PDB file of N, CA and C in Angstrom:
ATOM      1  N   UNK A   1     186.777  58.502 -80.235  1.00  0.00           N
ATOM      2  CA  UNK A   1     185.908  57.364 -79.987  1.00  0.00           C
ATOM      3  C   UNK A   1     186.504  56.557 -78.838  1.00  0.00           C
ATOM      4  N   UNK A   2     185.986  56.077 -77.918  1.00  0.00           N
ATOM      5  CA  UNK A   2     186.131  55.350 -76.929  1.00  0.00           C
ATOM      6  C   UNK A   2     186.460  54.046 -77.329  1.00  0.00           C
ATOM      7  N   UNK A   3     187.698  53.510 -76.592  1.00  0.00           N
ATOM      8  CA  UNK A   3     188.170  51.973 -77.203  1.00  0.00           C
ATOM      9  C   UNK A   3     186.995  50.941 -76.584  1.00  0.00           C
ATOM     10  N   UNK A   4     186.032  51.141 -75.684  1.00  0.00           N
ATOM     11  CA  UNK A   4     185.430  49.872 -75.234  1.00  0.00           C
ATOM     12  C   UNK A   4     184.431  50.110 -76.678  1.00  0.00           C
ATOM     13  N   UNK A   5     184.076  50.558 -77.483  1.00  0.00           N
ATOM     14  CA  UNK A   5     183.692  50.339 -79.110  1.00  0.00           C
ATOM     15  C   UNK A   5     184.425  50.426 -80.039  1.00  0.00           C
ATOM     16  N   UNK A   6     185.404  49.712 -79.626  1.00  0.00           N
ATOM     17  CA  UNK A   6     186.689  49.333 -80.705  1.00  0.00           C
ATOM     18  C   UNK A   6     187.225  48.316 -80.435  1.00  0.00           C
ATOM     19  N   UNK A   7     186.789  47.338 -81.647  1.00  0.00           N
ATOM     20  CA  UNK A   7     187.928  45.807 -81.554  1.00  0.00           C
ATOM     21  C   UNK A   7     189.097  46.221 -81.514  1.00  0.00           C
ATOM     22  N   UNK A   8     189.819  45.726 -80.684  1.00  0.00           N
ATOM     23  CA  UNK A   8     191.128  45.600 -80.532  1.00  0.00           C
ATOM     24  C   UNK A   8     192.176  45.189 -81.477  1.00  0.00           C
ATOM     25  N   UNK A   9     191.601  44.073 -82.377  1.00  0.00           N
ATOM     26  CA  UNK A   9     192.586  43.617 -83.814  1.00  0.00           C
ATOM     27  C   UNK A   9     192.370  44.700 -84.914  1.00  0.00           C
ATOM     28  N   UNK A  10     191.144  44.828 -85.644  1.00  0.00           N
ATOM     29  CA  UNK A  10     190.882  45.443 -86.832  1.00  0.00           C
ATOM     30  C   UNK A  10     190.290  46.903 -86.495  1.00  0.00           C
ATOM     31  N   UNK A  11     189.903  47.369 -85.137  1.00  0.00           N
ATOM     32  CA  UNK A  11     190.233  49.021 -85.482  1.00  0.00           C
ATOM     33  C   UNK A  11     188.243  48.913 -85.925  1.00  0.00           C
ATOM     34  N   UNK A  12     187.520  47.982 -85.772  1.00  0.00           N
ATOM     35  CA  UNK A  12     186.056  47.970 -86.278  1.00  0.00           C
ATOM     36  C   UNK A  12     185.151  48.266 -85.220  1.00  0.00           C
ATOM     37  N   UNK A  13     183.785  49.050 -85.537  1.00  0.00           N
ATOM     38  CA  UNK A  13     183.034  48.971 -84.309  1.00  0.00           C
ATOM     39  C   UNK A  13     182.484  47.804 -83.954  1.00  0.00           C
ATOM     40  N   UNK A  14     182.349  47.726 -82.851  1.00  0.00           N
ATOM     41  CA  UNK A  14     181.386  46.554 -82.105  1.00  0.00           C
ATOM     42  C   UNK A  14     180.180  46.221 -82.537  1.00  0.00           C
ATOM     43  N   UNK A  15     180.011  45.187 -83.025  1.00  0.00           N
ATOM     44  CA  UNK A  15     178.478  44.742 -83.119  1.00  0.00           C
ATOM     45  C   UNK A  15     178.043  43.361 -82.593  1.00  0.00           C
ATOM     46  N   UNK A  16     176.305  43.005 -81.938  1.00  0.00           N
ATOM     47  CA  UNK A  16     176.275  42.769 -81.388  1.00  0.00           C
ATOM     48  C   UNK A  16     175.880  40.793 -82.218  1.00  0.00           C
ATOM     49  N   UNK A  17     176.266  39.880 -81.386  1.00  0.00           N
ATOM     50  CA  UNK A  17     176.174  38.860 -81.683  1.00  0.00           C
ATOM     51  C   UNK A  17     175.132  38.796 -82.924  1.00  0.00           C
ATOM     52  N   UNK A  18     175.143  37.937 -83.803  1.00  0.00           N
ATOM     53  CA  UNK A  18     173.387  37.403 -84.182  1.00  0.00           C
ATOM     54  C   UNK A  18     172.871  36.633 -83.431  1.00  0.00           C
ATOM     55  N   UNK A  19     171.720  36.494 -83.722  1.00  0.00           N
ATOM     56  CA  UNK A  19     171.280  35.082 -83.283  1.00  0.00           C
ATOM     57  C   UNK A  19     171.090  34.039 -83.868  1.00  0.00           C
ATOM     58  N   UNK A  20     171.282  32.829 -83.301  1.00  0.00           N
ATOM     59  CA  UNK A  20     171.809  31.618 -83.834  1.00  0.00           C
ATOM     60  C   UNK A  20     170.154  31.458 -84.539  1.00  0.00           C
ATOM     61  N   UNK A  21     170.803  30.628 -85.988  1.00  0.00           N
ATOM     62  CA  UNK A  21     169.771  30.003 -86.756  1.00  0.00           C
ATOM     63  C   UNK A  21     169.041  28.959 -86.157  1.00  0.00           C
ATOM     64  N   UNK A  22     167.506  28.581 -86.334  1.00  0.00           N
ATOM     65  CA  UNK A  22     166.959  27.256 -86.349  1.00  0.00           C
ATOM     66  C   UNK A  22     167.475  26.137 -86.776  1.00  0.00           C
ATOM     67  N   UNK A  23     168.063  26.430 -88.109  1.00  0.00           N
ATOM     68  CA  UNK A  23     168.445  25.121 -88.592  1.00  0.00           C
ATOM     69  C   UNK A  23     169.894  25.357 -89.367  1.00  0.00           C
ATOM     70  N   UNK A  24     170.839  24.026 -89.595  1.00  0.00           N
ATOM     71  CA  UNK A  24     172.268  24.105 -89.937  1.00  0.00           C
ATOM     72  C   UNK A  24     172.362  22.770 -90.732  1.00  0.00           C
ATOM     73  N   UNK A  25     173.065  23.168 -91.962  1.00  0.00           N
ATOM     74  CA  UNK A  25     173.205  22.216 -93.023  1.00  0.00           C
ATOM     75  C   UNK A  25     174.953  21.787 -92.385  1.00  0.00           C
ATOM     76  N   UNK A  26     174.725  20.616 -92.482  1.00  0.00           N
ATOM     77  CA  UNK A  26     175.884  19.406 -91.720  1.00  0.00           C
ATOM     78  C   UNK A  26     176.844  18.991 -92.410  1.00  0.00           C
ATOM     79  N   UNK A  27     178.252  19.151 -92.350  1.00  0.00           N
ATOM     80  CA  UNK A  27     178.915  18.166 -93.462  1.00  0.00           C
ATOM     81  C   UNK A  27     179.576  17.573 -91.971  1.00  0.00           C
ATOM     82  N   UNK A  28     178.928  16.098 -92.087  1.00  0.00           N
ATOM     83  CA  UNK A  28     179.561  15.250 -90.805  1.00  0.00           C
ATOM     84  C   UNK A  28     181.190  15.027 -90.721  1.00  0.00           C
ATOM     85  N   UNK A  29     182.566  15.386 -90.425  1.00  0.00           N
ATOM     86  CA  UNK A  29     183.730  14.628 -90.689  1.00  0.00           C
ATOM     87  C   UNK A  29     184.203  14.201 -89.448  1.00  0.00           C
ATOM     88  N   UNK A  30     185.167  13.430 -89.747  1.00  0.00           N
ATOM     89  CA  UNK A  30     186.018  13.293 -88.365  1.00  0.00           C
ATOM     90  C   UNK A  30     186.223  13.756 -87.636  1.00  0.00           C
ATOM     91  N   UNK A  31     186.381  15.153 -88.144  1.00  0.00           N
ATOM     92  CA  UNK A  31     187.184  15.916 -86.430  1.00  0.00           C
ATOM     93  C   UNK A  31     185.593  16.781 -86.017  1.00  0.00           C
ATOM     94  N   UNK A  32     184.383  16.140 -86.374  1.00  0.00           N
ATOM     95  CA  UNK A  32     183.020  16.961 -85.616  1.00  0.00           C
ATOM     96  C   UNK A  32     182.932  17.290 -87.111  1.00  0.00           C
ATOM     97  N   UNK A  33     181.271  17.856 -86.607  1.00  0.00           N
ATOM     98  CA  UNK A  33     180.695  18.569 -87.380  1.00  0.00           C
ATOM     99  C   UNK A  33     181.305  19.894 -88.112  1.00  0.00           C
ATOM    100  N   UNK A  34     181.183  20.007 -89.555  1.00  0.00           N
ATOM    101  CA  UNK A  34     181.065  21.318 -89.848  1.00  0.00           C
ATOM    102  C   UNK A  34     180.329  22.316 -90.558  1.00  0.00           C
ATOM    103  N   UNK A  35     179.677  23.417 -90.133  1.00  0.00           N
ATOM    104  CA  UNK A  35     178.586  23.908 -90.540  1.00  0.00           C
ATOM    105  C   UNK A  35     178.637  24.523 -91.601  1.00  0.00           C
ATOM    106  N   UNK A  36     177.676  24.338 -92.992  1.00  0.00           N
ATOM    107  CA  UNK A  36     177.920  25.136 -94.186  1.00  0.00           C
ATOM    108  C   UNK A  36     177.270  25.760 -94.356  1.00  0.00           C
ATOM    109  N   UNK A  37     176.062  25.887 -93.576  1.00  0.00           N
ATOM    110  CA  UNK A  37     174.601  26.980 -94.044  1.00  0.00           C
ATOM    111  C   UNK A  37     174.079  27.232 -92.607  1.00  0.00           C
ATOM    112  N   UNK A  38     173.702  28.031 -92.108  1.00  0.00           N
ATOM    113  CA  UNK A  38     172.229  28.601 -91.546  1.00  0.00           C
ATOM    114  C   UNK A  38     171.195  28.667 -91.783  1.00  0.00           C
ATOM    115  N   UNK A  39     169.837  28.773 -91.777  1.00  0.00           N
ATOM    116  CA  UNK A  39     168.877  29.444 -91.883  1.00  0.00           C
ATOM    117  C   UNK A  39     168.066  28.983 -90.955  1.00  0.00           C
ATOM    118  N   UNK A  40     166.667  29.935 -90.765  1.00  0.00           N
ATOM    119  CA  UNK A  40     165.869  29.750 -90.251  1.00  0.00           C
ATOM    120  C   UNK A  40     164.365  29.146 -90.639  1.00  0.00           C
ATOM    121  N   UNK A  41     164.535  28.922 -92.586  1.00  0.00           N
ATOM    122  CA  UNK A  41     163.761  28.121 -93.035  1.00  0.00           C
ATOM    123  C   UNK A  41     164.258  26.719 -93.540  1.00  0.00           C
ATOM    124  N   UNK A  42     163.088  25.655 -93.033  1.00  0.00           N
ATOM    125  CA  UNK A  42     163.417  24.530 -93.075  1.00  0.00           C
ATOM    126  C   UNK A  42     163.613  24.076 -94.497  1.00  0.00           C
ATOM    127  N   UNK A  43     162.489  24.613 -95.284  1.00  0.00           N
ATOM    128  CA  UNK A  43     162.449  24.040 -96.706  1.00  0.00           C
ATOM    129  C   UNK A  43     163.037  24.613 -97.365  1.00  0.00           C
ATOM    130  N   UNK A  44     164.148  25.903 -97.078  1.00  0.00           N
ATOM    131  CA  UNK A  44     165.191  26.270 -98.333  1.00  0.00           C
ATOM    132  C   UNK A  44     166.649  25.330 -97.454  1.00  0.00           C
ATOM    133  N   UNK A  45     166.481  25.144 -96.339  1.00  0.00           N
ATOM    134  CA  UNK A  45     167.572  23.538 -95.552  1.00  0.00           C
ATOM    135  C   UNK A  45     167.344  22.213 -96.331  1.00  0.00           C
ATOM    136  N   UNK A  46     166.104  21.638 -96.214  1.00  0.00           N
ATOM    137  CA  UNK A  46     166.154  20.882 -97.477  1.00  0.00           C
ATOM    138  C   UNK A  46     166.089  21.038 -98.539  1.00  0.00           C
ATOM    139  N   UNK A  47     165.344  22.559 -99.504  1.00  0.00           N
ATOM    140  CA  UNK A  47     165.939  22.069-101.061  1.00  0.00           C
ATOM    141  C   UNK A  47     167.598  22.178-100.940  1.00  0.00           C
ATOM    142  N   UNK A  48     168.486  22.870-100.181  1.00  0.00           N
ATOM    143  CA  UNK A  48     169.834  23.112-100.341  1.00  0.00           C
ATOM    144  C   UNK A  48     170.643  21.371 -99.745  1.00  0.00           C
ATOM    145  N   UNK A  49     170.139  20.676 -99.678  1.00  0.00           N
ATOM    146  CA  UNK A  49     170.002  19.595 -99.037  1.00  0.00           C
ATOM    147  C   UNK A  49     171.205  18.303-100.231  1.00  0.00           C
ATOM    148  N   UNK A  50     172.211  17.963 -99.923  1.00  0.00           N
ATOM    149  CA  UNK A  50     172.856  17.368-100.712  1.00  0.00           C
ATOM    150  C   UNK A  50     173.426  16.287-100.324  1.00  0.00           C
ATOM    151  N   UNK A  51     173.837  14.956-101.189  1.00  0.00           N
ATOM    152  CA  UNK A  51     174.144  13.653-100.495  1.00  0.00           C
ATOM    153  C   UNK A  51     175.376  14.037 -99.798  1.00  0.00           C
ATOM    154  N   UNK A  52     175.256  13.203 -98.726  1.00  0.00           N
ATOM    155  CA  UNK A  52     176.597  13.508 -97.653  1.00  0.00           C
ATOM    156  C   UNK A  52     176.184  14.728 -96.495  1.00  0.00           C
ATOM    157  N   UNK A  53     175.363  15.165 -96.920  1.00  0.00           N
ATOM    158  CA  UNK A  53     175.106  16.323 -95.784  1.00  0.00           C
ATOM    159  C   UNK A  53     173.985  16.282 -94.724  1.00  0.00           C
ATOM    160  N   UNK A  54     173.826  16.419 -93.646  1.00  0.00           N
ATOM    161  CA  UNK A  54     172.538  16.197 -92.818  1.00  0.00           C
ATOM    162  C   UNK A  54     172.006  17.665 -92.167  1.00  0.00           C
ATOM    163  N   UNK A  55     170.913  18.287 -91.971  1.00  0.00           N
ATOM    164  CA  UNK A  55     170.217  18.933 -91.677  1.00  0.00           C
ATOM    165  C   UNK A  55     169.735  18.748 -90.370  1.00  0.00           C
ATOM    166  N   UNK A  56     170.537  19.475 -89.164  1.00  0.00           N
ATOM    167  CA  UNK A  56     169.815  19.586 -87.905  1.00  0.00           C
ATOM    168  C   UNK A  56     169.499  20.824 -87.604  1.00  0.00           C
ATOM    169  N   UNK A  57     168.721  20.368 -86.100  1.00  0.00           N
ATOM    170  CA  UNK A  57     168.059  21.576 -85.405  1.00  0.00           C
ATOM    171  C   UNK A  57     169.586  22.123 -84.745  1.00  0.00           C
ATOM    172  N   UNK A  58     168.972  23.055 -84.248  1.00  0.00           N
ATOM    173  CA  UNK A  58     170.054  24.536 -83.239  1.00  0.00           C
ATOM    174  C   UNK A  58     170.229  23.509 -81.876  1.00  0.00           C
ATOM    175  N   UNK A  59     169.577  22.505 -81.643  1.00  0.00           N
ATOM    176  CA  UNK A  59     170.121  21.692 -80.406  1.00  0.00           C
ATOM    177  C   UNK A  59     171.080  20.653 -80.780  1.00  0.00           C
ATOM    178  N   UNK A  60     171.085  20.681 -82.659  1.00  0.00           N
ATOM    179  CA  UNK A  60     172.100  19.090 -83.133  1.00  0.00           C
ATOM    180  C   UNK A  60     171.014  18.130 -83.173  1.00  0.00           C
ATOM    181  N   UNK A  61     169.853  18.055 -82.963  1.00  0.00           N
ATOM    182  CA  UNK A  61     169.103  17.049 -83.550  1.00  0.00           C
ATOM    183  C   UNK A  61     169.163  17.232 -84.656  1.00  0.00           C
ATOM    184  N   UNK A  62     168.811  15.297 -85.364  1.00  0.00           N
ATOM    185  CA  UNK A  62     169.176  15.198 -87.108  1.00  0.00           C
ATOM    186  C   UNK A  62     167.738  15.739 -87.347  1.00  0.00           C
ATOM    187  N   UNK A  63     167.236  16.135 -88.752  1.00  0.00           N
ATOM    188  CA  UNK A  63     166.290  16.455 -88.928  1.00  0.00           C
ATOM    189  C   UNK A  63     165.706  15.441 -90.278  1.00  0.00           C
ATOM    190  N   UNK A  64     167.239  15.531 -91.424  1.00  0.00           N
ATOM    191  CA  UNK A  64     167.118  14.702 -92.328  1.00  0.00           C
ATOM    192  C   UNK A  64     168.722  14.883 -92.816  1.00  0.00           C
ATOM    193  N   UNK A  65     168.875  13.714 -93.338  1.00  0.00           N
ATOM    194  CA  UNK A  65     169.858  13.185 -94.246  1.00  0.00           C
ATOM    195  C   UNK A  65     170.176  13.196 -95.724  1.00  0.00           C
ATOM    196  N   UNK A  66     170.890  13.662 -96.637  1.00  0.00           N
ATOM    197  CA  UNK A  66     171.083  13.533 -97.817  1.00  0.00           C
ATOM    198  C   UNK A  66     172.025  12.718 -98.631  1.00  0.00           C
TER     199      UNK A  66
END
């Protein structure tokens, strides 16, 4: 097998990025944002939706707050 389809650390084949979700469940802290969820549906972003956490778009707009 050819190393340009071989990670270099773990010996795994290459695969190709995903693509980034619509929407990202927020836990706001000090040192920035950190992301706990993905998805691309809004209403399983808000039922998963919990106090302290905010729900933005893929640009970082807020969407809603919990």
């Amino acid at each position: 097998m050819s190393r340009a389809f071989v990670k270099e650390d773990s010996g795994e084949r290459w695969t190709p990025p995903s693509a980034p979700a619509q929407y990202r469940i927020v836990l706001p802290t000090d040192h920035g944002p950190e992301v706990l969820r993905e998805t691309d549906d809004l209403l399983l972003a808000l039922q998963r939706l919990q106090a302290g956490l905010e729900v933005r778009d893929r640009q970082g707009i807020l969407i809603a707050r919990g």
